[in-house]
Amino acid sequence: MTSVWKRLQRVNKHAAKFQFTVSYHQVTLETTSKWKPNKLSIVWTRRSRRVVSEPLPWEPTMKDPLRGIVIWAVPENKEVCVTLFKDPRTQEMEDKEWTFVIED
């Protein structure tokens, strides 16, 4: 039933494909004494779609052992193709929310 509702919402709207590219360079992460990560990856997600970066080791800094960084020597690019629907009356595109999550 939800697919029928989605189709009804998109009647008279124009579909447009977009390609988004994310480039990962460096992540700085501050932890607690109870948890220190091993390998971190960045997950770009929306509903059931997931784009996962390569897991890289978290390295603590010399000054503060609870603060560390993950560095991609060569920036890692991840791409996602998204279909957005435009309302011809208001000239606005529909919202689609993507979330970035750091996973151990």
PDB file of N, CA and C in Angstrom:
ATOM      1  N   MET A   1       0.818  -1.199   0.000  1.00  0.00           N
ATOM      2  CA  MET A   1       0.000   0.000   0.000  1.00  0.00           C
ATOM      3  C   MET A   1       0.860   1.261   0.000  1.00  0.00           C
ATOM      4  N   THR A   2       2.033   1.211   0.618  1.00  0.00           N
ATOM      5  CA  THR A   2       2.874   2.408   0.673  1.00  0.00           C
ATOM      6  C   THR A   2       3.402   2.793  -0.705  1.00  0.00           C
ATOM      7  N   SER A   3       3.675   1.794  -1.568  1.00  0.00           N
ATOM      8  CA  SER A   3       4.162   2.128  -2.910  1.00  0.00           C
ATOM      9  C   SER A   3       3.075   2.841  -3.717  1.00  0.00           C
ATOM     10  N   VAL A   4       1.826   2.475  -3.521  1.00  0.00           N
ATOM     11  CA  VAL A   4       0.719   3.149  -4.198  1.00  0.00           C
ATOM     12  C   VAL A   4       0.615   4.592  -3.705  1.00  0.00           C
ATOM     13  N   TRP A   5       0.771   4.791  -2.405  1.00  0.00           N
ATOM     14  CA  TRP A   5       0.710   6.134  -1.824  1.00  0.00           C
ATOM     15  C   TRP A   5       1.846   7.001  -2.362  1.00  0.00           C
ATOM     16  N   LYS A   6       3.038   6.447  -2.478  1.00  0.00           N
ATOM     17  CA  LYS A   6       4.178   7.193  -3.028  1.00  0.00           C
ATOM     18  C   LYS A   6       3.907   7.602  -4.469  1.00  0.00           C
ATOM     19  N   ARG A   7       3.342   6.705  -5.250  1.00  0.00           N
ATOM     20  CA  ARG A   7       3.027   7.022  -6.651  1.00  0.00           C
ATOM     21  C   ARG A   7       1.984   8.136  -6.750  1.00  0.00           C
ATOM     22  N   LEU A   8       0.994   8.093  -5.874  1.00  0.00           N
ATOM     23  CA  LEU A   8      -0.024   9.138  -5.880  1.00  0.00           C
ATOM     24  C   LEU A   8       0.566  10.497  -5.505  1.00  0.00           C
ATOM     25  N   GLN A   9       1.505  10.506  -4.588  1.00  0.00           N
ATOM     26  CA  GLN A   9       2.149  11.756  -4.180  1.00  0.00           C
ATOM     27  C   GLN A   9       2.972  12.352  -5.319  1.00  0.00           C
ATOM     28  N   ARG A  10       3.434  11.526  -6.234  1.00  0.00           N
ATOM     29  CA  ARG A  10       4.332  11.990  -7.292  1.00  0.00           C
ATOM     30  C   ARG A  10       3.624  12.249  -8.622  1.00  0.00           C
ATOM     31  N   VAL A  11       2.306  12.237  -8.619  1.00  0.00           N
ATOM     32  CA  VAL A  11       1.556  12.529  -9.836  1.00  0.00           C
ATOM     33  C   VAL A  11       1.824  13.980 -10.234  1.00  0.00           C
ATOM     34  N   ASN A  12       2.071  14.221 -11.525  1.00  0.00           N
ATOM     35  CA  ASN A  12       2.354  15.542 -12.093  1.00  0.00           C
ATOM     36  C   ASN A  12       3.693  16.126 -11.639  1.00  0.00           C
ATOM     37  N   LYS A  13       4.554  15.334 -11.052  1.00  0.00           N
ATOM     38  CA  LYS A  13       5.890  15.800 -10.679  1.00  0.00           C
ATOM     39  C   LYS A  13       6.891  15.256 -11.688  1.00  0.00           C
ATOM     40  N   HIS A  14       7.957  15.997 -11.891  1.00  0.00           N
ATOM     41  CA  HIS A  14       8.984  15.605 -12.848  1.00  0.00           C
ATOM     42  C   HIS A  14      10.154  14.972 -12.108  1.00  0.00           C
ATOM     43  N   ALA A  15      10.594  13.823 -12.584  1.00  0.00           N
ATOM     44  CA  ALA A  15      11.717  13.117 -11.966  1.00  0.00           C
ATOM     45  C   ALA A  15      13.023  13.606 -12.580  1.00  0.00           C
ATOM     46  N   ALA A  16      14.032  13.740 -11.727  1.00  0.00           N
ATOM     47  CA  ALA A  16      15.367  14.129 -12.189  1.00  0.00           C
ATOM     48  C   ALA A  16      16.388  13.300 -11.420  1.00  0.00           C
ATOM     49  N   LYS A  17      17.360  12.764 -12.148  1.00  0.00           N
ATOM     50  CA  LYS A  17      18.423  11.961 -11.521  1.00  0.00           C
ATOM     51  C   LYS A  17      19.586  12.877 -11.161  1.00  0.00           C
ATOM     52  N   PHE A  18      20.128  12.666  -9.960  1.00  0.00           N
ATOM     53  CA  PHE A  18      21.301  13.398  -9.495  1.00  0.00           C
ATOM     54  C   PHE A  18      22.330  12.402  -9.010  1.00  0.00           C
ATOM     55  N   GLN A  19      23.586  12.733  -9.214  1.00  0.00           N
ATOM     56  CA  GLN A  19      24.671  11.898  -8.707  1.00  0.00           C
ATOM     57  C   GLN A  19      25.462  12.729  -7.706  1.00  0.00           C
ATOM     58  N   PHE A  20      25.558  12.230  -6.480  1.00  0.00           N
ATOM     59  CA  PHE A  20      26.297  12.903  -5.427  1.00  0.00           C
ATOM     60  C   PHE A  20      27.572  12.120  -5.144  1.00  0.00           C
ATOM     61  N   THR A  21      28.664  12.841  -4.960  1.00  0.00           N
ATOM     62  CA  THR A  21      29.961  12.224  -4.657  1.00  0.00           C
ATOM     63  C   THR A  21      30.469  12.782  -3.341  1.00  0.00           C
ATOM     64  N   VAL A  22      30.888  11.884  -2.457  1.00  0.00           N
ATOM     65  CA  VAL A  22      31.490  12.264  -1.180  1.00  0.00           C
ATOM     66  C   VAL A  22      32.936  11.818  -1.209  1.00  0.00           C
ATOM     67  N   SER A  23      33.826  12.684  -0.746  1.00  0.00           N
ATOM     68  CA  SER A  23      35.250  12.374  -0.712  1.00  0.00           C
ATOM     69  C   SER A  23      35.729  12.420   0.736  1.00  0.00           C
ATOM     70  N   TYR A  24      36.176  11.266   1.233  1.00  0.00           N
ATOM     71  CA  TYR A  24      36.649  11.182   2.618  1.00  0.00           C
ATOM     72  C   TYR A  24      38.148  11.474   2.666  1.00  0.00           C
ATOM     73  N   HIS A  25      38.547  12.389   3.553  1.00  0.00           N
ATOM     74  CA  HIS A  25      39.954  12.746   3.705  1.00  0.00           C
ATOM     75  C   HIS A  25      40.465  12.406   5.107  1.00  0.00           C
ATOM     76  N   GLN A  26      39.774  12.942   6.133  1.00  0.00           N
ATOM     77  CA  GLN A  26      40.239  12.762   7.512  1.00  0.00           C
ATOM     78  C   GLN A  26      39.065  12.900   8.477  1.00  0.00           C
ATOM     79  N   VAL A  27      39.094  12.098   9.539  1.00  0.00           N
ATOM     80  CA  VAL A  27      38.103  12.179  10.612  1.00  0.00           C
ATOM     81  C   VAL A  27      38.847  12.278  11.929  1.00  0.00           C
ATOM     82  N   THR A  28      38.473  13.259  12.747  1.00  0.00           N
ATOM     83  CA  THR A  28      39.017  13.392  14.099  1.00  0.00           C
ATOM     84  C   THR A  28      37.921  12.985  15.071  1.00  0.00           C
ATOM     85  N   LEU A  29      38.262  12.062  15.979  1.00  0.00           N
ATOM     86  CA  LEU A  29      37.259  11.508  16.890  1.00  0.00           C
ATOM     87  C   LEU A  29      37.795  11.524  18.316  1.00  0.00           C
ATOM     88  N   GLU A  30      36.991  12.053  19.225  1.00  0.00           N
ATOM     89  CA  GLU A  30      37.344  12.072  20.644  1.00  0.00           C
ATOM     90  C   GLU A  30      36.517  11.011  21.357  1.00  0.00           C
ATOM     91  N   THR A  31      37.178  10.149  22.118  1.00  0.00           N
ATOM     92  CA  THR A  31      36.506   9.028  22.771  1.00  0.00           C
ATOM     93  C   THR A  31      36.522   9.191  24.286  1.00  0.00           C
ATOM     94  N   THR A  32      36.027   8.176  24.986  1.00  0.00           N
ATOM     95  CA  THR A  32      36.080   8.149  26.447  1.00  0.00           C
ATOM     96  C   THR A  32      37.070   7.064  26.866  1.00  0.00           C
ATOM     97  N   SER A  33      37.382   7.015  28.143  1.00  0.00           N
ATOM     98  CA  SER A  33      38.307   5.989  28.636  1.00  0.00           C
ATOM     99  C   SER A  33      37.666   4.593  28.610  1.00  0.00           C
ATOM    100  N   LYS A  34      36.340   4.528  28.505  1.00  0.00           N
ATOM    101  CA  LYS A  34      35.637   3.245  28.481  1.00  0.00           C
ATOM    102  C   LYS A  34      35.631   2.595  27.105  1.00  0.00           C
ATOM    103  N   TRP A  35      35.830   3.394  26.057  1.00  0.00           N
ATOM    104  CA  TRP A  35      35.771   2.852  24.706  1.00  0.00           C
ATOM    105  C   TRP A  35      36.821   3.500  23.816  1.00  0.00           C
ATOM    106  N   LYS A  36      37.585   2.656  23.145  1.00  0.00           N
ATOM    107  CA  LYS A  36      38.546   3.135  22.152  1.00  0.00           C
ATOM    108  C   LYS A  36      38.317   2.325  20.882  1.00  0.00           C
ATOM    109  N   PRO A  37      38.094   3.000  19.771  1.00  0.00           N
ATOM    110  CA  PRO A  37      37.793   2.275  18.531  1.00  0.00           C
ATOM    111  C   PRO A  37      39.001   1.560  17.969  1.00  0.00           C
ATOM    112  N   ASN A  38      38.742   0.591  17.126  1.00  0.00           N
ATOM    113  CA  ASN A  38      39.791  -0.169  16.466  1.00  0.00           C
ATOM    114  C   ASN A  38      39.927   0.308  15.028  1.00  0.00           C
ATOM    115  N   LYS A  39      38.966  -0.063  14.197  1.00  0.00           N
ATOM    116  CA  LYS A  39      38.933   0.389  12.805  1.00  0.00           C
ATOM    117  C   LYS A  39      37.604   1.098  12.578  1.00  0.00           C
ATOM    118  N   LEU A  40      37.671   2.264  11.956  1.00  0.00           N
ATOM    119  CA  LEU A  40      36.466   3.055  11.727  1.00  0.00           C
ATOM    120  C   LEU A  40      36.131   3.117  10.245  1.00  0.00           C
ATOM    121  N   SER A  41      34.845   3.096   9.969  1.00  0.00           N
ATOM    122  CA  SER A  41      34.375   3.309   8.607  1.00  0.00           C
ATOM    123  C   SER A  41      33.212   4.291   8.670  1.00  0.00           C
ATOM    124  N   ILE A  42      32.998   4.992   7.574  1.00  0.00           N
ATOM    125  CA  ILE A  42      31.903   5.951   7.483  1.00  0.00           C
ATOM    126  C   ILE A  42      30.814   5.333   6.612  1.00  0.00           C
ATOM    127  N   VAL A  43      29.586   5.377   7.125  1.00  0.00           N
ATOM    128  CA  VAL A  43      28.447   4.796   6.425  1.00  0.00           C
ATOM    129  C   VAL A  43      27.508   5.932   6.037  1.00  0.00           C
ATOM    130  N   TRP A  44      27.164   5.974   4.759  1.00  0.00           N
ATOM    131  CA  TRP A  44      26.237   6.952   4.201  1.00  0.00           C
ATOM    132  C   TRP A  44      24.954   6.181   3.943  1.00  0.00           C
ATOM    133  N   THR A  45      23.858   6.519   4.628  1.00  0.00           N
ATOM    134  CA  THR A  45      22.684   5.659   4.598  1.00  0.00           C
ATOM    135  C   THR A  45      21.376   6.433   4.422  1.00  0.00           C
ATOM    136  N   ARG A  46      20.444   5.771   3.768  1.00  0.00           N
ATOM    137  CA  ARG A  46      19.067   6.248   3.650  1.00  0.00           C
ATOM    138  C   ARG A  46      18.192   5.023   3.457  1.00  0.00           C
ATOM    139  N   ARG A  47      17.277   4.796   4.388  1.00  0.00           N
ATOM    140  CA  ARG A  47      16.412   3.610   4.389  1.00  0.00           C
ATOM    141  C   ARG A  47      17.258   2.349   4.271  1.00  0.00           C
ATOM    142  N   SER A  48      17.096   1.570   3.217  1.00  0.00           N
ATOM    143  CA  SER A  48      17.858   0.320   3.112  1.00  0.00           C
ATOM    144  C   SER A  48      19.144   0.476   2.314  1.00  0.00           C
ATOM    145  N   ARG A  49      19.430   1.670   1.818  1.00  0.00           N
ATOM    146  CA  ARG A  49      20.649   1.887   1.035  1.00  0.00           C
ATOM    147  C   ARG A  49      21.801   2.261   1.955  1.00  0.00           C
ATOM    148  N   ARG A  50      22.940   1.606   1.744  1.00  0.00           N
ATOM    149  CA  ARG A  50      24.135   1.866   2.556  1.00  0.00           C
ATOM    150  C   ARG A  50      25.351   1.947   1.643  1.00  0.00           C
ATOM    151  N   VAL A  51      26.154   2.986   1.856  1.00  0.00           N
ATOM    152  CA  VAL A  51      27.418   3.134   1.148  1.00  0.00           C
ATOM    153  C   VAL A  51      28.488   3.206   2.233  1.00  0.00           C
ATOM    154  N   VAL A  52      29.369   2.203   2.257  1.00  0.00           N
ATOM    155  CA  VAL A  52      30.332   2.063   3.354  1.00  0.00           C
ATOM    156  C   VAL A  52      31.740   2.322   2.843  1.00  0.00           C
ATOM    157  N   SER A  53      32.501   3.100   3.635  1.00  0.00           N
ATOM    158  CA  SER A  53      33.900   3.337   3.285  1.00  0.00           C
ATOM    159  C   SER A  53      34.762   2.170   3.778  1.00  0.00           C
ATOM    160  N   GLU A  54      35.980   2.145   3.314  1.00  0.00           N
ATOM    161  CA  GLU A  54      36.927   1.119   3.752  1.00  0.00           C
ATOM    162  C   GLU A  54      37.275   1.357   5.227  1.00  0.00           C
ATOM    163  N   PRO A  55      37.222   0.318   6.086  1.00  0.00           N
ATOM    164  CA  PRO A  55      37.589   0.510   7.509  1.00  0.00           C
ATOM    165  C   PRO A  55      39.088   0.777   7.648  1.00  0.00           C
ATOM    166  N   LEU A  56      39.407   1.856   8.358  1.00  0.00           N
ATOM    167  CA  LEU A  56      40.807   2.233   8.573  1.00  0.00           C
ATOM    168  C   LEU A  56      41.087   2.341  10.069  1.00  0.00           C
ATOM    169  N   PRO A  57      42.327   2.105  10.480  1.00  0.00           N
ATOM    170  CA  PRO A  57      42.641   2.132  11.913  1.00  0.00           C
ATOM    171  C   PRO A  57      42.564   3.541  12.500  1.00  0.00           C
ATOM    172  N   TRP A  58      42.046   3.609  13.715  1.00  0.00           N
ATOM    173  CA  TRP A  58      41.989   4.847  14.485  1.00  0.00           C
ATOM    174  C   TRP A  58      43.306   4.977  15.228  1.00  0.00           C
ATOM    175  N   GLU A  59      43.976   6.112  15.087  1.00  0.00           N
ATOM    176  CA  GLU A  59      45.286   6.314  15.713  1.00  0.00           C
ATOM    177  C   GLU A  59      45.208   7.448  16.722  1.00  0.00           C
ATOM    178  N   PRO A  60      45.469   7.156  18.031  1.00  0.00           N
ATOM    179  CA  PRO A  60      45.419   8.227  19.037  1.00  0.00           C
ATOM    180  C   PRO A  60      46.579   9.209  18.840  1.00  0.00           C
ATOM    181  N   THR A  61      46.368  10.447  19.279  1.00  0.00           N
ATOM    182  CA  THR A  61      47.412  11.466  19.169  1.00  0.00           C
ATOM    183  C   THR A  61      48.353  11.374  20.356  1.00  0.00           C
ATOM    184  N   MET A  62      49.526  11.983  20.235  1.00  0.00           N
ATOM    185  CA  MET A  62      50.521  11.967  21.325  1.00  0.00           C
ATOM    186  C   MET A  62      50.072  12.825  22.506  1.00  0.00           C
ATOM    187  N   LYS A  63      49.453  13.963  22.220  1.00  0.00           N
ATOM    188  CA  LYS A  63      49.031  14.883  23.281  1.00  0.00           C
ATOM    189  C   LYS A  63      47.896  14.318  24.120  1.00  0.00           C
ATOM    190  N   ASP A  64      46.912  13.741  23.450  1.00  0.00           N
ATOM    191  CA  ASP A  64      45.714  13.257  24.131  1.00  0.00           C
ATOM    192  C   ASP A  64      45.376  11.855  23.615  1.00  0.00           C
ATOM    193  N   PRO A  65      45.573  10.813  24.443  1.00  0.00           N
ATOM    194  CA  PRO A  65      45.299   9.448  23.975  1.00  0.00           C
ATOM    195  C   PRO A  65      43.811   9.151  23.740  1.00  0.00           C
ATOM    196  N   LEU A  66      42.920  10.040  24.203  1.00  0.00           N
ATOM    197  CA  LEU A  66      41.485   9.845  23.985  1.00  0.00           C
ATOM    198  C   LEU A  66      41.018  10.515  22.690  1.00  0.00           C
ATOM    199  N   ARG A  67      41.914  11.226  22.044  1.00  0.00           N
ATOM    200  CA  ARG A  67      41.588  11.894  20.787  1.00  0.00           C
ATOM    201  C   ARG A  67      42.443  11.287  19.688  1.00  0.00           C
ATOM    202  N   GLY A  68      41.811  10.936  18.569  1.00  0.00           N
ATOM    203  CA  GLY A  68      42.564  10.301  17.494  1.00  0.00           C
ATOM    204  C   GLY A  68      42.028  10.677  16.138  1.00  0.00           C
ATOM    205  N   ILE A  69      42.748  10.228  15.115  1.00  0.00           N
ATOM    206  CA  ILE A  69      42.349  10.558  13.758  1.00  0.00           C
ATOM    207  C   ILE A  69      42.387   9.321  12.867  1.00  0.00           C
ATOM    208  N   VAL A  70      41.611   9.389  11.818  1.00  0.00           N
ATOM    209  CA  VAL A  70      41.644   8.408  10.741  1.00  0.00           C
ATOM    210  C   VAL A  70      41.928   9.210   9.481  1.00  0.00           C
ATOM    211  N   ILE A  71      42.965   8.819   8.757  1.00  0.00           N
ATOM    212  CA  ILE A  71      43.361   9.557   7.555  1.00  0.00           C
ATOM    213  C   ILE A  71      43.335   8.622   6.357  1.00  0.00           C
ATOM    214  N   TRP A  72      42.684   9.071   5.296  1.00  0.00           N
ATOM    215  CA  TRP A  72      42.722   8.369   4.028  1.00  0.00           C
ATOM    216  C   TRP A  72      43.888   8.947   3.234  1.00  0.00           C
ATOM    217  N   ALA A  73      44.907   8.131   2.967  1.00  0.00           N
ATOM    218  CA  ALA A  73      46.087   8.611   2.241  1.00  0.00           C
ATOM    219  C   ALA A  73      45.684   9.132   0.867  1.00  0.00           C
ATOM    220  N   VAL A  74      44.874   8.367   0.170  1.00  0.00           N
ATOM    221  CA  VAL A  74      44.274   8.806  -1.085  1.00  0.00           C
ATOM    222  C   VAL A  74      42.798   9.017  -0.774  1.00  0.00           C
ATOM    223  N   PRO A  75      42.270  10.215  -1.012  1.00  0.00           N
ATOM    224  CA  PRO A  75      40.854  10.429  -0.685  1.00  0.00           C
ATOM    225  C   PRO A  75      39.953   9.381  -1.330  1.00  0.00           C
ATOM    226  N   GLU A  76      39.067   8.826  -0.504  1.00  0.00           N
ATOM    227  CA  GLU A  76      38.153   7.788  -0.976  1.00  0.00           C
ATOM    228  C   GLU A  76      36.850   8.441  -1.432  1.00  0.00           C
ATOM    229  N   ASN A  77      36.472   8.209  -2.675  1.00  0.00           N
ATOM    230  CA  ASN A  77      35.245   8.778  -3.228  1.00  0.00           C
ATOM    231  C   ASN A  77      34.146   7.726  -3.255  1.00  0.00           C
ATOM    232  N   LYS A  78      32.980   8.109  -2.794  1.00  0.00           N
ATOM    233  CA  LYS A  78      31.795   7.253  -2.837  1.00  0.00           C
ATOM    234  C   LYS A  78      30.695   8.020  -3.559  1.00  0.00           C
ATOM    235  N   GLU A  79      29.962   7.324  -4.431  1.00  0.00           N
ATOM    236  CA  GLU A  79      28.924   7.962  -5.238  1.00  0.00           C
ATOM    237  C   GLU A  79      27.561   7.334  -4.986  1.00  0.00           C
ATOM    238  N   VAL A  80      26.537   8.170  -5.085  1.00  0.00           N
ATOM    239  CA  VAL A  80      25.158   7.715  -4.945  1.00  0.00           C
ATOM    240  C   VAL A  80      24.322   8.403  -6.013  1.00  0.00           C
ATOM    241  N   CYS A  81      23.495   7.633  -6.692  1.00  0.00           N
ATOM    242  CA  CYS A  81      22.530   8.194  -7.651  1.00  0.00           C
ATOM    243  C   CYS A  81      21.178   8.296  -6.962  1.00  0.00           C
ATOM    244  N   VAL A  82      20.567   9.475  -7.050  1.00  0.00           N
ATOM    245  CA  VAL A  82      19.311   9.745  -6.356  1.00  0.00           C
ATOM    246  C   VAL A  82      18.312  10.323  -7.356  1.00  0.00           C
ATOM    247  N   THR A  83      17.070   9.878  -7.265  1.00  0.00           N
ATOM    248  CA  THR A  83      15.998  10.456  -8.062  1.00  0.00           C
ATOM    249  C   THR A  83      15.221  11.428  -7.188  1.00  0.00           C
ATOM    250  N   LEU A  84      15.162  12.677  -7.618  1.00  0.00           N
ATOM    251  CA  LEU A  84      14.388  13.692  -6.905  1.00  0.00           C
ATOM    252  C   LEU A  84      13.220  14.113  -7.786  1.00  0.00           C
ATOM    253  N   PHE A  85      12.113  14.422  -7.145  1.00  0.00           N
ATOM    254  CA  PHE A  85      10.908  14.798  -7.861  1.00  0.00           C
ATOM    255  C   PHE A  85      10.619  16.270  -7.645  1.00  0.00           C
ATOM    256  N   LYS A  86      10.345  16.975  -8.752  1.00  0.00           N
ATOM    257  CA  LYS A  86      10.144  18.420  -8.719  1.00  0.00           C
ATOM    258  C   LYS A  86       8.678  18.746  -8.981  1.00  0.00           C
ATOM    259  N   ASP A  87       8.124  19.595  -8.131  1.00  0.00           N
ATOM    260  CA  ASP A  87       6.751  20.068  -8.301  1.00  0.00           C
ATOM    261  C   ASP A  87       6.770  21.224  -9.302  1.00  0.00           C
ATOM    262  N   PRO A  88       6.086  21.104 -10.437  1.00  0.00           N
ATOM    263  CA  PRO A  88       6.149  22.166 -11.456  1.00  0.00           C
ATOM    264  C   PRO A  88       5.519  23.495 -11.024  1.00  0.00           C
ATOM    265  N   ARG A  89       4.611  23.446 -10.057  1.00  0.00           N
ATOM    266  CA  ARG A  89       3.966  24.695  -9.601  1.00  0.00           C
ATOM    267  C   ARG A  89       4.880  25.502  -8.695  1.00  0.00           C
ATOM    268  N   THR A  90       5.525  24.844  -7.739  1.00  0.00           N
ATOM    269  CA  THR A  90       6.364  25.563  -6.760  1.00  0.00           C
ATOM    270  C   THR A  90       7.838  25.561  -7.139  1.00  0.00           C
ATOM    271  N   GLN A  91       8.214  24.742  -8.136  1.00  0.00           N
ATOM    272  CA  GLN A  91       9.610  24.614  -8.571  1.00  0.00           C
ATOM    273  C   GLN A  91      10.519  24.103  -7.448  1.00  0.00           C
ATOM    274  N   GLU A  92       9.972  23.347  -6.498  1.00  0.00           N
ATOM    275  CA  GLU A  92      10.755  22.797  -5.383  1.00  0.00           C
ATOM    276  C   GLU A  92      10.938  21.301  -5.562  1.00  0.00           C
ATOM    277  N   MET A  93      12.105  20.832  -5.148  1.00  0.00           N
ATOM    278  CA  MET A  93      12.396  19.402  -5.148  1.00  0.00           C
ATOM    279  C   MET A  93      11.956  18.809  -3.813  1.00  0.00           C
ATOM    280  N   GLU A  94      11.574  17.538  -3.831  1.00  0.00           N
ATOM    281  CA  GLU A  94      11.203  16.870  -2.578  1.00  0.00           C
ATOM    282  C   GLU A  94      12.448  16.624  -1.736  1.00  0.00           C
ATOM    283  N   ASP A  95      12.268  16.559  -0.440  1.00  0.00           N
ATOM    284  CA  ASP A  95      13.374  16.307   0.484  1.00  0.00           C
ATOM    285  C   ASP A  95      13.686  14.824   0.553  1.00  0.00           C
ATOM    286  N   LYS A  96      14.975  14.519   0.612  1.00  0.00           N
ATOM    287  CA  LYS A  96      15.432  13.157   0.887  1.00  0.00           C
ATOM    288  C   LYS A  96      16.597  13.295   1.856  1.00  0.00           C
ATOM    289  N   GLU A  97      16.450  12.700   3.008  1.00  0.00           N
ATOM    290  CA  GLU A  97      17.446  12.847   4.057  1.00  0.00           C
ATOM    291  C   GLU A  97      18.378  11.654   4.083  1.00  0.00           C
ATOM    292  N   TRP A  98      19.680  11.937   3.995  1.00  0.00           N
ATOM    293  CA  TRP A  98      20.724  10.914   4.101  1.00  0.00           C
ATOM    294  C   TRP A  98      21.467  11.161   5.399  1.00  0.00           C
ATOM    295  N   THR A  99      21.993  10.107   5.996  1.00  0.00           N
ATOM    296  CA  THR A  99      22.672  10.196   7.278  1.00  0.00           C
ATOM    297  C   THR A  99      24.092   9.633   7.160  1.00  0.00           C
ATOM    298  N   PHE A 100      25.033  10.328   7.774  1.00  0.00           N
ATOM    299  CA  PHE A 100      26.408   9.830   7.863  1.00  0.00           C
ATOM    300  C   PHE A 100      26.628   9.303   9.264  1.00  0.00           C
ATOM    301  N   VAL A 101      27.134   8.065   9.353  1.00  0.00           N
ATOM    302  CA  VAL A 101      27.366   7.406  10.638  1.00  0.00           C
ATOM    303  C   VAL A 101      28.793   6.893  10.656  1.00  0.00           C
ATOM    304  N   ILE A 102      29.465   7.015  11.807  1.00  0.00           N
ATOM    305  CA  ILE A 102      30.797   6.448  11.968  1.00  0.00           C
ATOM    306  C   ILE A 102      30.640   5.135  12.720  1.00  0.00           C
ATOM    307  N   GLU A 103      31.119   4.035  12.126  1.00  0.00           N
ATOM    308  CA  GLU A 103      30.999   2.720  12.745  1.00  0.00           C
ATOM    309  C   GLU A 103      32.364   2.136  13.036  1.00  0.00           C
ATOM    310  N   ASP A 104      32.428   1.363  14.118  1.00  0.00           N
ATOM    311  CA  ASP A 104      33.651   0.683  14.519  1.00  0.00           C
ATOM    312  C   ASP A 104      33.626  -0.740  13.964  1.00  0.00           C
TER     313      ASP A 104
END
